[in-house]
PDB file of C-alpha atoms in Angstrom:
ATOM      1  CA  MET A 114     122.853  76.298  28.611  1.00 40.00           C
ATOM      2  CA  SER A 115     125.972  76.006  30.669  1.00 43.00           C
ATOM      3  CA  GLU A 116     129.468  75.608  29.313  1.00 52.00           C
ATOM      4  CA  ARG A 117     129.379  72.034  30.594  1.00 86.00           C
ATOM      5  CA  THR A 118     126.547  70.960  28.347  1.00 97.00           C
ATOM      6  CA  ILE A 119     127.018  67.341  27.284  1.00 98.00           C
ATOM      7  CA  ALA A 120     126.178  66.299  23.731  1.00 98.00           C
ATOM      8  CA  LEU A 121     126.263  63.044  21.824  1.00 98.00           C
ATOM      9  CA  VAL A 122     126.630  63.191  18.060  1.00 98.00           C
ATOM     10  CA  THR A 123     126.164  59.892  16.225  1.00 98.00           C
ATOM     11  CA  GLY A 124     128.198  59.305  13.095  1.00 97.00           C
ATOM     12  CA  ALA A 125     130.603  61.984  14.286  1.00 97.00           C
ATOM     13  CA  ASN A 126     133.858  60.579  12.996  1.00 96.00           C
ATOM     14  CA  LYS A 127     133.641  62.366   9.630  1.00 93.00           C
ATOM     15  CA  GLY A 128     131.713  64.716   7.395  1.00 94.00           C
ATOM     16  CA  ILE A 129     128.740  66.637   8.737  1.00 95.00           C
ATOM     17  CA  GLY A 130     128.773  64.709  12.022  1.00 97.00           C
ATOM     18  CA  TYR A 131     132.355  65.675  12.728  1.00 97.00           C
ATOM     19  CA  GLU A 132     131.604  69.331  11.987  1.00 97.00           C
ATOM     20  CA  ILE A 133     128.596  69.254  14.270  1.00 98.00           C
ATOM     21  CA  ALA A 134     130.827  67.924  17.039  1.00 98.00           C
ATOM     22  CA  ALA A 135     133.457  70.571  16.288  1.00 98.00           C
ATOM     23  CA  GLY A 136     130.908  73.360  16.256  1.00 98.00           C
ATOM     24  CA  LEU A 137     129.292  72.353  19.524  1.00 98.00           C
ATOM     25  CA  GLY A 138     132.693  71.724  21.059  1.00 98.00           C
ATOM     26  CA  ALA A 139     133.724  75.264  20.133  1.00 97.00           C
ATOM     27  CA  LEU A 140     130.920  76.457  22.463  1.00 97.00           C
ATOM     28  CA  GLY A 141     132.713  74.817  25.397  1.00 96.00           C
ATOM     29  CA  TRP A 142     130.469  71.726  25.401  1.00 97.00           C
ATOM     30  CA  ARG A 143     131.687  68.254  26.208  1.00 98.00           C
ATOM     31  CA  ILE A 144     131.166  66.065  23.127  1.00 98.00           C
ATOM     32  CA  GLY A 145     130.633  62.336  22.823  1.00 98.00           C
ATOM     33  CA  VAL A 146     131.863  61.246  19.422  1.00 98.00           C
ATOM     34  CA  GLY A 147     129.626  58.334  18.463  1.00 98.00           C
ATOM     35  CA  ALA A 148     130.995  56.056  15.730  1.00 98.00           C
ATOM     36  CA  ARG A 149     131.344  52.388  14.854  1.00 96.00           C
ATOM     37  CA  ASP A 150     134.886  52.392  13.470  1.00 96.00           C
ATOM     38  CA  ARG A 151     137.424  52.521  16.310  1.00 97.00           C
ATOM     39  CA  GLN A 152     140.273  53.984  14.305  1.00 98.00           C
ATOM     40  CA  ARG A 153     138.174  56.734  12.723  1.00 97.00           C
ATOM     41  CA  ARG A 154     136.546  57.485  16.080  1.00 98.00           C
ATOM     42  CA  ASP A 155     139.896  57.773  17.828  1.00 98.00           C
ATOM     43  CA  THR A 156     141.287  59.976  15.065  1.00 98.00           C
ATOM     44  CA  ALA A 157     138.269  62.285  15.240  1.00 98.00           C
ATOM     45  CA  VAL A 158     138.568  62.573  19.031  1.00 98.00           C
ATOM     46  CA  GLU A 159     142.274  63.364  18.790  1.00 98.00           C
ATOM     47  CA  LYS A 160     141.620  66.037  16.156  1.00 98.00           C
ATOM     48  CA  LEU A 161     138.843  67.602  18.165  1.00 98.00           C
ATOM     49  CA  ARG A 162     140.957  67.631  21.309  1.00 98.00           C
ATOM     50  CA  ALA A 163     143.821  69.242  19.410  1.00 98.00           C
ATOM     51  CA  ALA A 164     141.401  72.013  18.447  1.00 97.00           C
ATOM     52  CA  GLY A 165     140.410  72.551  22.087  1.00 97.00           C
ATOM     53  CA  THR A 166     137.206  70.488  22.259  1.00 97.00           C
ATOM     54  CA  ASP A 167     136.539  68.353  25.307  1.00 97.00           C
ATOM     55  CA  ALA A 168     135.731  65.269  23.292  1.00 98.00           C
ATOM     56  CA  PHE A 169     135.499  61.572  24.195  1.00 98.00           C
ATOM     57  CA  GLY A 170     134.861  58.523  22.091  1.00 98.00           C
ATOM     58  CA  VAL A 171     131.626  56.560  22.251  1.00 98.00           C
ATOM     59  CA  PRO A 172     131.713  53.147  20.511  1.00 98.00           C
ATOM     60  CA  LEU A 173     128.311  53.100  18.855  1.00 98.00           C
ATOM     61  CA  ASP A 174     126.585  50.997  16.245  1.00 98.00           C
ATOM     62  CA  VAL A 175     123.063  52.379  15.999  1.00 98.00           C
ATOM     63  CA  THR A 176     121.789  49.102  14.545  1.00 98.00           C
ATOM     64  CA  ASP A 177     122.843  47.029  17.576  1.00 98.00           C
ATOM     65  CA  ASP A 178     120.877  46.985  20.820  1.00 98.00           C
ATOM     66  CA  ALA A 179     123.851  45.982  22.969  1.00 98.00           C
ATOM     67  CA  SER A 180     126.101  48.638  21.424  1.00 98.00           C
ATOM     68  CA  VAL A 181     123.546  51.380  22.086  1.00 98.00           C
ATOM     69  CA  ALA A 182     122.939  50.231  25.666  1.00 98.00           C
ATOM     70  CA  ALA A 183     126.670  50.200  26.308  1.00 98.00           C
ATOM     71  CA  ALA A 184     126.990  53.686  24.825  1.00 98.00           C
ATOM     72  CA  ALA A 185     124.356  54.999  27.232  1.00 98.00           C
ATOM     73  CA  GLU A 186     126.190  53.459  30.158  1.00 98.00           C
ATOM     74  CA  LEU A 187     129.498  54.902  29.018  1.00 98.00           C
ATOM     75  CA  ILE A 188     128.035  58.412  28.729  1.00 98.00           C
ATOM     76  CA  ALA A 189     126.383  58.143  32.135  1.00 97.00           C
ATOM     77  CA  ASP A 190     129.643  56.945  33.723  1.00 96.00           C
ATOM     78  CA  HIS A 191     132.027  59.197  31.820  1.00 93.00           C
ATOM     79  CA  ALA A 192     130.011  62.429  31.562  1.00 96.00           C
ATOM     80  CA  GLY A 193     127.377  62.046  34.236  1.00 96.00           C
ATOM     81  CA  GLY A 194     124.451  62.760  31.946  1.00 97.00           C
ATOM     82  CA  LEU A 195     123.342  64.032  28.564  1.00 98.00           C
ATOM     83  CA  ASP A 196     121.747  67.295  27.460  1.00 98.00           C
ATOM     84  CA  VAL A 197     121.752  67.136  23.678  1.00 98.00           C
ATOM     85  CA  LEU A 198     121.408  64.246  21.269  1.00 98.00           C
ATOM     86  CA  VAL A 199     122.136  64.749  17.575  1.00 98.00           C
ATOM     87  CA  ASN A 200     121.003  61.706  15.561  1.00 98.00           C
ATOM     88  CA  ASN A 201     123.251  62.133  12.531  1.00 97.00           C
ATOM     89  CA  ALA A 202     124.365  58.616  11.562  1.00 97.00           C
ATOM     90  CA  ALA A 203     122.884  57.510   8.264  1.00 97.00           C
ATOM     91  CA  ILE A 204     123.483  55.468   5.115  1.00 96.00           C
ATOM     92  CA  THR A 205     122.124  55.769   1.545  1.00 94.00           C
ATOM     93  CA  GLY A 206     122.147  52.079   0.684  1.00 95.00           C
ATOM     94  CA  GLY A 207     123.641  52.821  -2.754  1.00 93.00           C
ATOM     95  CA  MET A 208     121.934  53.703  -5.964  1.00 91.00           C
ATOM     96  CA  PRO A 209     119.862  53.060  -8.064  1.00 92.00           C
ATOM     97  CA  GLN A 210     116.842  52.527  -5.812  1.00 96.00           C
ATOM     98  CA  THR A 211     113.885  52.589  -8.150  1.00 97.00           C
ATOM     99  CA  PRO A 212     110.977  50.938  -6.343  1.00 97.00           C
ATOM    100  CA  THR A 213     110.437  48.325  -9.064  1.00 97.00           C
ATOM    101  CA  THR A 214     114.005  47.096  -8.901  1.00 96.00           C
ATOM    102  CA  VAL A 215     115.293  47.810  -5.413  1.00 97.00           C
ATOM    103  CA  ASP A 216     116.321  44.861  -3.281  1.00 97.00           C
ATOM    104  CA  PRO A 217     114.040  44.748  -0.229  1.00 97.00           C
ATOM    105  CA  ALA A 218     117.141  43.990   1.832  1.00 98.00           C
ATOM    106  CA  THR A 219     118.503  47.411   0.868  1.00 98.00           C
ATOM    107  CA  VAL A 220     115.360  49.130   2.062  1.00 98.00           C
ATOM    108  CA  ARG A 221     115.504  47.158   5.267  1.00 98.00           C
ATOM    109  CA  ALA A 222     119.134  48.066   5.922  1.00 98.00           C
ATOM    110  CA  VAL A 223     118.590  51.770   5.254  1.00 98.00           C
ATOM    111  CA  VAL A 224     115.529  51.943   7.514  1.00 98.00           C
ATOM    112  CA  GLU A 225     117.386  49.972  10.221  1.00 98.00           C
ATOM    113  CA  THR A 226     120.094  52.675  10.360  1.00 98.00           C
ATOM    114  CA  ASN A 227     118.236  55.846   9.433  1.00 98.00           C
ATOM    115  CA  VAL A 228     114.996  55.296  11.342  1.00 98.00           C
ATOM    116  CA  ILE A 229     115.083  52.389  13.760  1.00 98.00           C
ATOM    117  CA  GLY A 230     118.616  53.384  14.760  1.00 98.00           C
ATOM    118  CA  VAL A 231     117.322  56.843  15.691  1.00 98.00           C
ATOM    119  CA  ILE A 232     114.564  55.290  17.795  1.00 98.00           C
ATOM    120  CA  ARG A 233     116.969  52.875  19.443  1.00 98.00           C
ATOM    121  CA  VAL A 234     119.487  55.588  20.364  1.00 98.00           C
ATOM    122  CA  THR A 235     116.876  58.151  21.414  1.00 98.00           C
ATOM    123  CA  ASN A 236     115.128  55.737  23.739  1.00 98.00           C
ATOM    124  CA  ALA A 237     118.392  54.630  25.316  1.00 98.00           C
ATOM    125  CA  MET A 238     119.418  58.228  25.966  1.00 98.00           C
ATOM    126  CA  LEU A 239     115.983  59.472  27.024  1.00 98.00           C
ATOM    127  CA  PRO A 240     116.391  58.915  30.790  1.00 97.00           C
ATOM    128  CA  MET A 241     119.457  61.166  30.816  1.00 98.00           C
ATOM    129  CA  LEU A 242     117.770  63.750  28.568  1.00 98.00           C
ATOM    130  CA  ARG A 243     114.737  63.845  30.839  1.00 97.00           C
ATOM    131  CA  ALA A 244     117.057  64.732  33.721  1.00 96.00           C
ATOM    132  CA  SER A 245     118.646  67.637  31.802  1.00 97.00           C
ATOM    133  CA  ALA A 246     117.664  71.249  32.445  1.00 96.00           C
ATOM    134  CA  ALA A 247     117.615  72.076  28.726  1.00 96.00           C
ATOM    135  CA  PRO A 248     117.400  68.889  26.637  1.00 98.00           C
ATOM    136  CA  ARG A 249     117.430  68.936  22.855  1.00 98.00           C
ATOM    137  CA  ILE A 250     117.075  66.232  20.235  1.00 98.00           C
ATOM    138  CA  VAL A 251     118.101  66.987  16.647  1.00 98.00           C
ATOM    139  CA  ASN A 252     117.292  64.415  13.960  1.00 98.00           C
ATOM    140  CA  MET A 253     119.301  65.011  10.806  1.00 97.00           C
ATOM    141  CA  SER A 254     116.867  64.562   7.979  1.00 97.00           C
ATOM    142  CA  SER A 255     116.858  65.898   4.403  1.00 96.00           C
ATOM    143  CA  SER A 256     114.562  67.986   2.262  1.00 95.00           C
ATOM    144  CA  VAL A 257     114.397  65.027  -0.124  1.00 95.00           C
ATOM    145  CA  GLY A 258     112.120  63.438   2.481  1.00 96.00           C
ATOM    146  CA  SER A 259     109.595  66.253   2.110  1.00 97.00           C
ATOM    147  CA  LEU A 260     106.421  64.875   0.525  1.00 97.00           C
ATOM    148  CA  ALA A 261     105.406  68.434  -0.310  1.00 97.00           C
ATOM    149  CA  LEU A 262     108.586  69.101  -2.296  1.00 96.00           C
ATOM    150  CA  GLN A 263     108.566  65.637  -3.842  1.00 95.00           C
ATOM    151  CA  THR A 264     105.132  66.299  -5.299  1.00 96.00           C
ATOM    152  CA  THR A 265     105.733  69.873  -6.425  1.00 96.00           C
ATOM    153  CA  PRO A 266     105.983  70.049 -10.242  1.00 95.00           C
ATOM    154  CA  GLY A 267     109.290  71.353 -11.530  1.00 94.00           C
ATOM    155  CA  VAL A 268     111.239  70.799  -8.272  1.00 91.00           C
ATOM    156  CA  ASP A 269     114.282  68.591  -8.798  1.00 90.00           C
ATOM    157  CA  MET A 270     114.668  66.324  -5.765  1.00 88.00           C
ATOM    158  CA  GLY A 271     117.373  64.115  -7.237  1.00 89.00           C
ATOM    159  CA  PRO A 272     117.114  60.449  -8.244  1.00 91.00           C
ATOM    160  CA  ILE A 273     114.162  58.224  -7.490  1.00 93.00           C
ATOM    161  CA  SER A 274     114.855  56.450  -4.228  1.00 94.00           C
ATOM    162  CA  ALA A 275     112.683  53.863  -2.552  1.00 96.00           C
ATOM    163  CA  ALA A 276     115.096  53.445   0.368  1.00 97.00           C
ATOM    164  CA  TYR A 277     117.056  56.586   1.310  1.00 96.00           C
ATOM    165  CA  VAL A 278     114.424  59.207   0.413  1.00 96.00           C
ATOM    166  CA  ALA A 279     111.633  57.152   1.951  1.00 97.00           C
ATOM    167  CA  SER A 280     113.717  56.690   5.134  1.00 98.00           C
ATOM    168  CA  LYS A 281     113.941  60.441   5.616  1.00 97.00           C
ATOM    169  CA  THR A 282     110.158  60.794   5.206  1.00 98.00           C
ATOM    170  CA  PHE A 283     109.805  58.024   7.757  1.00 98.00           C
ATOM    171  CA  LEU A 284     112.248  59.774  10.087  1.00 98.00           C
ATOM    172  CA  ASN A 285     110.290  63.030   9.834  1.00 98.00           C
ATOM    173  CA  ALA A 286     107.112  61.169  10.816  1.00 98.00           C
ATOM    174  CA  VAL A 287     108.845  59.512  13.750  1.00 98.00           C
ATOM    175  CA  THR A 288     110.132  62.919  14.907  1.00 98.00           C
ATOM    176  CA  ILE A 289     106.557  64.205  15.035  1.00 98.00           C
ATOM    177  CA  GLN A 290     105.415  61.200  16.977  1.00 98.00           C
ATOM    178  CA  TYR A 291     108.100  61.799  19.620  1.00 98.00           C
ATOM    179  CA  VAL A 292     106.907  65.378  19.950  1.00 98.00           C
ATOM    180  CA  LYS A 293     103.308  64.234  20.327  1.00 97.00           C
ATOM    181  CA  GLU A 294     104.280  61.831  23.092  1.00 97.00           C
ATOM    182  CA  LEU A 295     106.851  63.950  24.950  1.00 96.00           C
ATOM    183  CA  GLY A 296     105.816  67.514  24.164  1.00 86.00           C
ATOM    184  CA  ASP A 297     103.365  67.988  27.017  1.00 83.00           C
ATOM    185  CA  ASP A 298     105.276  66.048  29.636  1.00 78.00           C
ATOM    186  CA  THR A 299     108.912  67.150  29.120  1.00 87.00           C
ATOM    187  CA  ASN A 300     110.911  70.261  28.215  1.00 95.00           C
ATOM    188  CA  ILE A 301     112.698  68.404  25.406  1.00 97.00           C
ATOM    189  CA  LEU A 302     112.772  70.321  22.144  1.00 98.00           C
ATOM    190  CA  ILE A 303     112.747  67.848  19.220  1.00 98.00           C
ATOM    191  CA  ASN A 304     113.291  68.945  15.617  1.00 98.00           C
ATOM    192  CA  SER A 305     114.357  67.653  12.194  1.00 98.00           C
ATOM    193  CA  GLY A 306     117.142  69.457  10.348  1.00 98.00           C
ATOM    194  CA  CYS A 307     118.238  69.446   6.711  1.00 96.00           C
ATOM    195  CA  PRO A 308     121.925  70.133   6.012  1.00 94.00           C
ATOM    196  CA  GLY A 309     121.408  70.893   2.327  1.00 85.00           C
ATOM    197  CA  PHE A 310     123.252  69.221  -0.534  1.00 73.00           C
ATOM    198  CA  THR A 311     126.525  68.790   1.243  1.00 67.00           C
ATOM    199  CA  ALA A 312     129.669  67.188  -0.229  1.00 49.00           C
ATOM    200  CA  THR A 313     130.351  64.069   1.820  1.00 56.00           C
ATOM    201  CA  ASP A 314     131.190  60.477   1.102  1.00 59.00           C
ATOM    202  CA  LEU A 315     127.495  59.731   1.562  1.00 62.00           C
ATOM    203  CA  ASN A 316     126.864  61.201  -1.883  1.00 54.00           C
ATOM    204  CA  GLY A 317     130.262  60.662  -3.456  1.00 54.00           C
ATOM    205  CA  PHE A 318     131.236  64.271  -2.604  1.00 48.00           C
ATOM    206  CA  ARG A 319     128.823  65.599  -5.265  1.00 58.00           C
ATOM    207  CA  GLY A 320     127.237  68.196  -2.965  1.00 53.00           C
ATOM    208  CA  VAL A 321     127.698  71.921  -3.301  1.00 58.00           C
ATOM    209  CA  ARG A 322     127.962  72.730   0.408  1.00 78.00           C
ATOM    210  CA  THR A 323     130.846  72.103   2.778  1.00 88.00           C
ATOM    211  CA  PRO A 324     130.384  69.803   5.798  1.00 88.00           C
ATOM    212  CA  GLN A 325     130.778  72.862   8.015  1.00 92.00           C
ATOM    213  CA  GLN A 326     127.916  74.585   6.201  1.00 93.00           C
ATOM    214  CA  GLY A 327     125.883  71.383   6.459  1.00 94.00           C
ATOM    215  CA  ALA A 328     126.452  71.243  10.202  1.00 96.00           C
ATOM    216  CA  ALA A 329     125.063  74.726  10.833  1.00 97.00           C
ATOM    217  CA  ILE A 330     121.399  73.733  11.116  1.00 98.00           C
ATOM    218  CA  ALA A 331     122.143  71.012  13.654  1.00 98.00           C
ATOM    219  CA  ILE A 332     124.167  73.441  15.750  1.00 98.00           C
ATOM    220  CA  HIS A 333     121.326  75.952  15.573  1.00 98.00           C
ATOM    221  CA  LEU A 334     118.707  73.426  16.670  1.00 98.00           C
ATOM    222  CA  ALA A 335     120.968  72.021  19.391  1.00 98.00           C
ATOM    223  CA  THR A 336     121.337  75.456  20.918  1.00 98.00           C
ATOM    224  CA  LEU A 337     117.726  76.621  20.773  1.00 98.00           C
ATOM    225  CA  PRO A 338     116.538  78.726  23.733  1.00 97.00           C
ATOM    226  CA  ASP A 339     113.977  77.212  26.094  1.00 96.00           C
ATOM    227  CA  ASP A 340     111.138  78.927  24.201  1.00 96.00           C
ATOM    228  CA  GLY A 341     112.416  77.696  20.830  1.00 97.00           C
ATOM    229  CA  PRO A 342     110.380  75.611  18.409  1.00 97.00           C
ATOM    230  CA  THR A 343     109.710  71.908  18.695  1.00 97.00           C
ATOM    231  CA  GLY A 344     108.238  69.479  16.225  1.00 97.00           C
ATOM    232  CA  GLY A 345     109.574  71.439  13.227  1.00 98.00           C
ATOM    233  CA  PHE A 346     111.571  70.718  10.081  1.00 98.00           C
ATOM    234  CA  PHE A 347     114.204  73.334   9.314  1.00 98.00           C
ATOM    235  CA  ASP A 348     117.160  74.216   7.066  1.00 96.00           C
ATOM    236  CA  ASP A 349     119.323  77.320   6.989  1.00 94.00           C
ATOM    237  CA  ALA A 350     116.608  79.272   5.169  1.00 94.00           C
ATOM    238  CA  GLY A 351     113.895  78.480   7.696  1.00 97.00           C
ATOM    239  CA  THR A 352     111.017  76.000   7.691  1.00 97.00           C
ATOM    240  CA  VAL A 353     111.009  73.069   5.259  1.00 97.00           C
ATOM    241  CA  PRO A 354     107.531  71.821   4.231  1.00 96.00           C
ATOM    242  CA  TRP A 355     106.668  68.331   5.401  1.00 96.00           C
TER     243      TRP A 355
END
């Protein structure tokens, strides 16, 4: 990949998303900072630029068709294309989420952001990614979405969650379907990544890893060589079971 690789990171104004943007920016890449909140987005861009990253703001609400379409146009006009997409934006929907008590509206909202939002953004950016010499798509998932781990006796996967956890399982399935459709016809490498239990406002800062540590897997998958894996689920230790 050239030093002028263009990447879009959604939810990049804070936490893991910001550190992904910072890590890729440190490679000399040009980074689109996707975020809904204008003030937080502008602050993140200023901070990244102060650190030497060629960053630009991308107003982006992954749940809104018009916002996503406008973001694609902005990137095409401002950067001339896109090489790497990191789908990082996500919400938990709040807890508890036991399936017998969860509000269906909560499930709908979480899936709208964590799954449909990924589909919406990916499809909008796909024409530019297809034109890239070394396109990569990284979907930030979580090991809590692993059905294998969820059903392994003695493995603590956190609280029961009919919305957030299920959305990550759904996202993993969608990732595989993209690989099945695009794998034979494009050179796009598409993978899911788990950041580990990272301290962010998503979990009330209860995690044991720093956002920088949590960003490492996304940076790794975004910078895979052309013969790297596709259709996989990875964390820092290697492959995560589906």
